[in-house]
PDB file of C-alpha atoms and ligand atoms in Angstrom:
ATOM      1  CA  MET A   1      -8.051 -15.397  -4.256  1.00  0.00           C
ATOM      2  CA  ASP A   2     -10.509 -12.680  -5.265  1.00  0.00           C
ATOM      3  CA  GLU A   3     -10.689 -12.106  -9.046  1.00  0.00           C
ATOM      4  CA  ARG A   4     -10.307  -8.360  -8.442  1.00  0.00           C
ATOM      5  CA  VAL A   5      -6.717  -8.786  -7.213  1.00  0.00           C
ATOM      6  CA  GLU A   6      -3.897  -8.420  -9.737  1.00  0.00           C
ATOM      7  CA  VAL A   7      -0.113  -8.468  -9.396  1.00  0.00           C
ATOM      8  CA  ILE A   8       2.048  -6.180 -11.535  1.00  0.00           C
ATOM      9  CA  HIS A   9       5.837  -6.022 -11.898  1.00  0.00           C
ATOM     10  CA  GLY A  10       6.745  -2.342 -12.223  1.00  0.00           C
ATOM     11  CA  ASP A  11       6.662   1.237 -11.031  1.00  0.00           C
ATOM     12  CA  ILE A  12       3.584   2.377  -9.092  1.00  0.00           C
ATOM     13  CA  THR A  13       3.892   5.971 -10.315  1.00  0.00           C
ATOM     14  CA  LYS A  14       2.943   4.772 -13.809  1.00  0.00           C
ATOM     15  CA  VAL A  15      -0.204   2.881 -12.845  1.00  0.00           C
ATOM     16  CA  GLU A  16      -3.532   4.351 -13.978  1.00  0.00           C
ATOM     17  CA  VAL A  17      -5.906   3.890 -11.052  1.00  0.00           C
ATOM     18  CA  ASP A  18      -8.083   6.105  -8.874  1.00  0.00           C
ATOM     19  CA  ALA A  19      -5.634   5.903  -5.959  1.00  0.00           C
ATOM     20  CA  ILE A  20      -2.062   4.774  -5.431  1.00  0.00           C
ATOM     21  CA  VAL A  21      -0.788   4.038  -1.945  1.00  0.00           C
ATOM     22  CA  ASN A  22       2.507   5.463  -0.718  1.00  0.00           C
ATOM     23  CA  ALA A  23       4.722   3.709   1.843  1.00  0.00           C
ATOM     24  CA  ALA A  24       5.441   6.925   3.731  1.00  0.00           C
ATOM     25  CA  ASN A  25       6.879   7.701   7.164  1.00  0.00           C
ATOM     26  CA  SER A  26       5.025   9.382   9.996  1.00  0.00           C
ATOM     27  CA  SER A  27       6.496  12.813   9.229  1.00  0.00           C
ATOM     28  CA  LEU A  28       4.743  12.779   5.822  1.00  0.00           C
ATOM     29  CA  LEU A  29       7.637  14.878   4.546  1.00  0.00           C
ATOM     30  CA  GLY A  30       8.888  12.383   1.972  1.00  0.00           C
ATOM     31  CA  GLY A  31      11.877  10.069   1.870  1.00  0.00           C
ATOM     32  CA  GLY A  32      13.531   7.502  -0.380  1.00  0.00           C
ATOM     33  CA  GLY A  33      12.177   4.361  -2.043  1.00  0.00           C
ATOM     34  CA  VAL A  34       8.627   4.467  -3.335  1.00  0.00           C
ATOM     35  CA  ASP A  35       7.931   7.620  -1.291  1.00  0.00           C
ATOM     36  CA  GLY A  36      10.700   9.504  -3.100  1.00  0.00           C
ATOM     37  CA  ALA A  37       9.530   8.180  -6.473  1.00  0.00           C
ATOM     38  CA  ILE A  38       5.908   9.304  -5.858  1.00  0.00           C
ATOM     39  CA  HIS A  39       6.863  12.819  -4.755  1.00  0.00           C
ATOM     40  CA  ARG A  40       9.305  13.194  -7.672  1.00  0.00           C
ATOM     41  CA  ALA A  41       6.831  12.034 -10.290  1.00  0.00           C
ATOM     42  CA  GLY A  42       3.768  13.734  -8.759  1.00  0.00           C
ATOM     43  CA  GLY A  43       5.396  17.106  -8.121  1.00  0.00           C
ATOM     44  CA  PRO A  44       5.196  19.612  -5.247  1.00  0.00           C
ATOM     45  CA  ALA A  45       1.384  19.638  -4.876  1.00  0.00           C
ATOM     46  CA  ILE A  46       1.590  16.347  -2.954  1.00  0.00           C
ATOM     47  CA  LEU A  47       4.083  17.637  -0.374  1.00  0.00           C
ATOM     48  CA  ALA A  48       2.073  20.861   0.021  1.00  0.00           C
ATOM     49  CA  GLU A  49      -0.978  18.831   1.080  1.00  0.00           C
ATOM     50  CA  CYS A  50       1.122  16.587   3.343  1.00  0.00           C
ATOM     51  CA  ILE A  51       2.387  19.687   5.141  1.00  0.00           C
ATOM     52  CA  LYS A  52      -1.205  20.875   5.677  1.00  0.00           C
ATOM     53  CA  ILE A  53      -2.137  17.481   7.159  1.00  0.00           C
ATOM     54  CA  ARG A  54       0.897  17.689   9.474  1.00  0.00           C
ATOM     55  CA  GLU A  55      -0.203  21.109  10.677  1.00  0.00           C
ATOM     56  CA  LYS A  56      -3.676  19.790  11.386  1.00  0.00           C
ATOM     57  CA  GLN A  57      -2.946  16.390  12.950  1.00  0.00           C
ATOM     58  CA  GLY A  58       0.837  16.229  13.422  1.00  0.00           C
ATOM     59  CA  GLY A  59       1.786  13.568  10.901  1.00  0.00           C
ATOM     60  CA  CYS A  60       0.445  10.064  10.426  1.00  0.00           C
ATOM     61  CA  PRO A  61       0.736   7.267  13.015  1.00  0.00           C
ATOM     62  CA  THR A  62       1.973   3.807  11.998  1.00  0.00           C
ATOM     63  CA  GLY A  63      -0.817   1.742  10.436  1.00  0.00           C
ATOM     64  CA  GLU A  64      -2.980   4.771   9.583  1.00  0.00           C
ATOM     65  CA  ALA A  65      -3.540   6.415   6.185  1.00  0.00           C
ATOM     66  CA  VAL A  66      -4.177   9.950   4.897  1.00  0.00           C
ATOM     67  CA  ILE A  67      -5.273  11.238   1.484  1.00  0.00           C
ATOM     68  CA  THR A  68      -3.749  13.891  -0.804  1.00  0.00           C
ATOM     69  CA  THR A  69      -3.923  14.869  -4.443  1.00  0.00           C
ATOM     70  CA  ALA A  70      -1.804  12.814  -6.836  1.00  0.00           C
ATOM     71  CA  GLY A  71      -0.448  15.968  -8.514  1.00  0.00           C
ATOM     72  CA  ARG A  72       0.841  15.131 -11.981  1.00  0.00           C
ATOM     73  CA  LEU A  73       0.458  11.376 -11.558  1.00  0.00           C
ATOM     74  CA  PRO A  74      -2.156   9.516 -13.598  1.00  0.00           C
ATOM     75  CA  ALA A  75      -3.963   8.577 -10.349  1.00  0.00           C
ATOM     76  CA  LYS A  76      -6.541  10.890  -8.710  1.00  0.00           C
ATOM     77  CA  TYR A  77      -5.276  10.467  -5.173  1.00  0.00           C
ATOM     78  CA  VAL A  78      -2.278   9.328  -3.193  1.00  0.00           C
ATOM     79  CA  PHE A  79      -3.029   7.540   0.075  1.00  0.00           C
ATOM     80  CA  HIS A  80      -0.037   7.879   2.389  1.00  0.00           C
ATOM     81  CA  THR A  81       0.192   5.045   4.868  1.00  0.00           C
ATOM     82  CA  VAL A  82       2.963   4.358   7.361  1.00  0.00           C
ATOM     83  CA  GLY A  83       4.173   0.794   7.618  1.00  0.00           C
ATOM     84  CA  PRO A  84       5.848  -0.591  10.741  1.00  0.00           C
ATOM     85  CA  VAL A  85       9.621  -0.809  10.994  1.00  0.00           C
ATOM     86  CA  TRP A  86      10.502  -4.503  11.469  1.00  0.00           C
ATOM     87  CA  ARG A  87      11.979  -4.927  14.952  1.00  0.00           C
ATOM     88  CA  GLY A  88      11.997  -8.710  15.153  1.00  0.00           C
ATOM     89  CA  GLY A  89       8.244  -9.338  15.050  1.00  0.00           C
ATOM     90  CA  GLU A  90       7.346  -8.910  18.715  1.00  0.00           C
ATOM     91  CA  LYS A  91       6.378  -5.243  18.438  1.00  0.00           C
ATOM     92  CA  ASP A  92       2.973  -5.736  16.846  1.00  0.00           C
ATOM     93  CA  GLU A  93       4.453  -5.408  13.346  1.00  0.00           C
ATOM     94  CA  PRO A  94       2.064  -7.886  11.622  1.00  0.00           C
ATOM     95  CA  ARG A  95      -1.080  -6.196  12.965  1.00  0.00           C
ATOM     96  CA  LEU A  96       0.255  -2.740  12.115  1.00  0.00           C
ATOM     97  CA  LEU A  97       1.048  -3.830   8.557  1.00  0.00           C
ATOM     98  CA  ALA A  98      -2.459  -5.284   8.147  1.00  0.00           C
ATOM     99  CA  ASN A  99      -3.836  -1.943   9.427  1.00  0.00           C
ATOM    100  CA  CYS A 100      -2.035  -0.138   6.573  1.00  0.00           C
ATOM    101  CA  TYR A 101      -3.926  -2.206   3.998  1.00  0.00           C
ATOM    102  CA  ARG A 102      -7.269  -2.073   5.835  1.00  0.00           C
ATOM    103  CA  ASN A 103      -7.131   1.667   6.516  1.00  0.00           C
ATOM    104  CA  SER A 104      -6.112   2.419   2.909  1.00  0.00           C
ATOM    105  CA  LEU A 105      -9.074   0.382   1.652  1.00  0.00           C
ATOM    106  CA  ALA A 106     -11.379   2.150   4.109  1.00  0.00           C
ATOM    107  CA  LEU A 107     -10.124   5.475   2.740  1.00  0.00           C
ATOM    108  CA  ALA A 108     -10.867   4.167  -0.756  1.00  0.00           C
ATOM    109  CA  VAL A 109     -14.447   3.359   0.206  1.00  0.00           C
ATOM    110  CA  LYS A 110     -14.879   6.784   1.809  1.00  0.00           C
ATOM    111  CA  ASN A 111     -13.645   8.570  -1.320  1.00  0.00           C
ATOM    112  CA  ALA A 112     -15.542   6.539  -3.928  1.00  0.00           C
ATOM    113  CA  VAL A 113     -12.301   4.984  -5.198  1.00  0.00           C
ATOM    114  CA  LYS A 114     -12.888   1.926  -7.360  1.00  0.00           C
ATOM    115  CA  THR A 115      -9.329   1.036  -8.378  1.00  0.00           C
ATOM    116  CA  ILE A 116      -6.307   1.134  -6.074  1.00  0.00           C
ATOM    117  CA  ALA A 117      -2.639   0.153  -6.302  1.00  0.00           C
ATOM    118  CA  PHE A 118      -0.435  -0.873  -3.370  1.00  0.00           C
ATOM    119  CA  PRO A 119       3.358  -1.066  -3.162  1.00  0.00           C
ATOM    120  CA  ASN A 120       4.925  -3.739  -0.948  1.00  0.00           C
ATOM    121  CA  ILE A 121       4.676  -1.634   2.204  1.00  0.00           C
ATOM    122  CA  SER A 122       7.516  -1.939   4.762  1.00  0.00           C
ATOM    123  CA  THR A 123       9.555  -4.407   2.684  1.00  0.00           C
ATOM    124  CA  GLY A 124      12.281  -1.889   1.739  1.00  0.00           C
ATOM    125  CA  VAL A 125      14.053   0.349   4.238  1.00  0.00           C
ATOM    126  CA  TYR A 126      11.692  -0.846   7.001  1.00  0.00           C
ATOM    127  CA  ARG A 127      12.995  -4.452   6.535  1.00  0.00           C
ATOM    128  CA  PHE A 128       9.720  -6.360   7.084  1.00  0.00           C
ATOM    129  CA  PRO A 129      10.322  -9.973   5.905  1.00  0.00           C
ATOM    130  CA  LYS A 130       8.955 -10.106   2.370  1.00  0.00           C
ATOM    131  CA  GLU A 131       7.179 -13.454   2.542  1.00  0.00           C
ATOM    132  CA  LEU A 132       5.292 -12.617   5.735  1.00  0.00           C
ATOM    133  CA  ALA A 133       4.470  -9.152   4.376  1.00  0.00           C
ATOM    134  CA  ALA A 134       3.027 -10.667   1.170  1.00  0.00           C
ATOM    135  CA  GLU A 135       0.917 -13.106   3.152  1.00  0.00           C
ATOM    136  CA  ILE A 136      -0.483 -10.337   5.363  1.00  0.00           C
ATOM    137  CA  ALA A 137      -1.131  -8.030   2.389  1.00  0.00           C
ATOM    138  CA  LEU A 138      -2.965 -10.676   0.351  1.00  0.00           C
ATOM    139  CA  LYS A 139      -5.049 -12.030   3.223  1.00  0.00           C
ATOM    140  CA  THR A 140      -6.016  -8.597   4.533  1.00  0.00           C
ATOM    141  CA  VAL A 141      -7.075  -7.343   1.104  1.00  0.00           C
ATOM    142  CA  ALA A 142      -8.979 -10.557   0.307  1.00  0.00           C
ATOM    143  CA  ALA A 143     -10.890 -10.345   3.602  1.00  0.00           C
ATOM    144  CA  PHE A 144     -11.777  -6.709   2.975  1.00  0.00           C
ATOM    145  CA  LEU A 145     -12.975  -7.396  -0.576  1.00  0.00           C
ATOM    146  CA  GLN A 146     -15.238 -10.170   0.657  1.00  0.00           C
ATOM    147  CA  GLU A 147     -17.211  -7.540   2.542  1.00  0.00           C
ATOM    148  CA  ASN A 148     -17.057  -4.847  -0.132  1.00  0.00           C
ATOM    149  CA  GLN A 149     -18.342  -4.587  -3.690  1.00  0.00           C
ATOM    150  CA  GLN A 150     -17.426  -0.952  -4.420  1.00  0.00           C
ATOM    151  CA  ILE A 151     -13.766  -1.668  -5.031  1.00  0.00           C
ATOM    152  CA  LYS A 152     -13.377  -3.158  -8.490  1.00  0.00           C
ATOM    153  CA  LYS A 153      -9.633  -3.705  -8.728  1.00  0.00           C
ATOM    154  CA  VAL A 154      -6.683  -3.955  -6.357  1.00  0.00           C
ATOM    155  CA  TYR A 155      -3.200  -4.005  -7.881  1.00  0.00           C
ATOM    156  CA  PHE A 156      -0.124  -5.128  -5.977  1.00  0.00           C
ATOM    157  CA  VAL A 157       2.686  -3.328  -7.747  1.00  0.00           C
ATOM    158  CA  CYS A 158       5.952  -5.161  -7.128  1.00  0.00           C
ATOM    159  CA  PHE A 159       9.027  -3.147  -8.006  1.00  0.00           C
ATOM    160  CA  ASP A 160      11.584  -5.833  -7.260  1.00  0.00           C
ATOM    161  CA  GLY A 161      11.572  -9.241  -8.917  1.00  0.00           C
ATOM    162  CA  GLU A 162      11.750 -11.034  -5.570  1.00  0.00           C
ATOM    163  CA  ASN A 163       8.444  -9.576  -4.386  1.00  0.00           C
ATOM    164  CA  TYR A 164       6.837 -10.163  -7.781  1.00  0.00           C
ATOM    165  CA  GLU A 165       7.702 -13.886  -7.765  1.00  0.00           C
ATOM    166  CA  LEU A 166       6.628 -14.139  -4.138  1.00  0.00           C
ATOM    167  CA  TYR A 167       3.204 -12.595  -4.786  1.00  0.00           C
ATOM    168  CA  LEU A 168       2.550 -14.870  -7.761  1.00  0.00           C
ATOM    169  CA  ARG A 169       3.479 -17.909  -5.687  1.00  0.00           C
ATOM    170  CA  LYS A 170       1.434 -16.819  -2.648  1.00  0.00           C
ATOM    171  CA  ILE A 171      -1.649 -16.228  -4.782  1.00  0.00           C
ATOM    172  CA  ASP A 172      -1.296 -19.731  -6.244  1.00  0.00           C
ATOM    173  CA  GLU A 173      -0.965 -21.154  -2.727  1.00  0.00           C
ATOM    174  CA  LEU A 174      -4.028 -19.278  -1.487  1.00  0.00           C
ATOM    175  CA  LYS A 175      -6.042 -20.436  -4.517  1.00  0.00           C
ATOM    176  CA  ALA A 176      -4.981 -24.046  -3.928  1.00  0.00           C
ATOM    177  CA  ARG A 177      -6.089 -23.811  -0.282  1.00  0.00           C
ATOM    178  CA  ALA A 178      -9.465 -22.218  -1.099  1.00  0.00           C
TER     179      ALA A 178
HETATM  180  N1  AR6 B 201       7.029   1.602  -7.388  1.00  0.00           N
HETATM  181  C1  AR6 B 201       6.622   0.554  -6.636  1.00  0.00           C
HETATM  182  N2  AR6 B 201       7.362   0.063  -5.623  1.00  0.00           N
HETATM  183  C2  AR6 B 201       8.545   0.649  -5.354  1.00  0.00           C
HETATM  184  C3  AR6 B 201       9.038   1.761  -6.084  1.00  0.00           C
HETATM  185  C4  AR6 B 201       8.217   2.252  -7.153  1.00  0.00           C
HETATM  186  N3  AR6 B 201       8.571   3.282  -7.901  1.00  0.00           N
HETATM  187  N4  AR6 B 201      10.248   2.106  -5.574  1.00  0.00           N
HETATM  188  C5  AR6 B 201      10.512   1.245  -4.558  1.00  0.00           C
HETATM  189  N5  AR6 B 201       9.501   0.362  -4.441  1.00  0.00           N
HETATM  190  P1  AR6 B 201      10.434   1.444   0.716  1.00  0.00           P
HETATM  191  P2  AR6 B 201       9.293   0.991   3.394  1.00  0.00           P
HETATM  192  C6  AR6 B 201       9.328  -0.779  -3.496  1.00  0.00           C
HETATM  193  O1  AR6 B 201      11.816   1.429   1.232  1.00  0.00           O
HETATM  194  O2  AR6 B 201      10.091  -0.247   3.563  1.00  0.00           O
HETATM  195  C7  AR6 B 201      10.939   5.821   2.692  1.00  0.00           C
HETATM  196  O3  AR6 B 201      12.110   6.569   2.805  1.00  0.00           O
HETATM  197  C8  AR6 B 201      10.550  -1.406  -2.885  1.00  0.00           C
HETATM  198  O4  AR6 B 201      11.146  -2.341  -3.778  1.00  0.00           O
HETATM  199  O5  AR6 B 201      10.072   2.462  -0.318  1.00  0.00           O
HETATM  200  O6  AR6 B 201       7.842   0.985   3.765  1.00  0.00           O
HETATM  201  C9  AR6 B 201       9.787   6.399   3.499  1.00  0.00           C
HETATM  202  O7  AR6 B 201       9.840   7.822   3.569  1.00  0.00           O
HETATM  203  C10 AR6 B 201       9.952  -2.094  -1.666  1.00  0.00           C
HETATM  204  O8  AR6 B 201       9.507  -3.400  -1.999  1.00  0.00           O
HETATM  205  O9  AR6 B 201       9.340   1.625   1.905  1.00  0.00           O
HETATM  206  C11 AR6 B 201       9.989   5.790   4.847  1.00  0.00           C
HETATM  207  O10 AR6 B 201      10.905   6.504   5.627  1.00  0.00           O
HETATM  208  C12 AR6 B 201       8.720  -1.264  -1.328  1.00  0.00           C
HETATM  209  O11 AR6 B 201       8.579  -0.325  -2.401  1.00  0.00           O
HETATM  210  C13 AR6 B 201      10.542   4.412   4.522  1.00  0.00           C
HETATM  211  O12 AR6 B 201      11.171   4.536   3.245  1.00  0.00           O
HETATM  212  C14 AR6 B 201       8.816  -0.519  -0.024  1.00  0.00           C
HETATM  213  O13 AR6 B 201      10.125  -0.017   0.155  1.00  0.00           O
HETATM  214  C15 AR6 B 201       9.453   3.383   4.405  1.00  0.00           C
HETATM  215  O14 AR6 B 201      10.033   2.112   4.239  1.00  0.00           O
END
């Protein structure tokens, strides 16, 4: 696994990076989980920019990502990406989840972001199986980093203990296979 990848157990709103990624929904109007936490901690400036994006492009499709201010958060930007709802795995969910990570990293490159933090997209309300989600997240980010030197650090911020343990184990497995 790439040395620039790090796993943290905690709250993404507290992480000091250039950009944090939000697991949003396509309305961009906020919600529960990490989305609710980011809007609460970052304040109304984030929602104001989301509303402007909605007016311009009508929300954000699944797998895509958009950029706003981070308001009062220690980060500079919030990247809002929309993970797939798990519907059994035959609805292109794995590819769409990989797109969330790839498109967020592409947005990072475009905006001169060097440090970025991801939550465990889709593994809450959207019910994506956690182990498969971790595998997709780690492999997609590792592949992107192989082709990119601008990004200096990628944090996976695991809020729940189950995801944290899973990420540590998956990284060990990937290292052992390398
Ligand atoms: N920091 C980091 N991770 C967090 C935090 C936090 N403060 N709070 C929760 N998580 P979810 P989804 C983790 O449900 O499955 C929203 O209503 C949580 O433990 O937030 O992509 C949106 O508006 C879980 O592992 O996002 C959408 O409607 C992970 O974040 C919908 O939920 C993702 O859980 C998106 O569902």
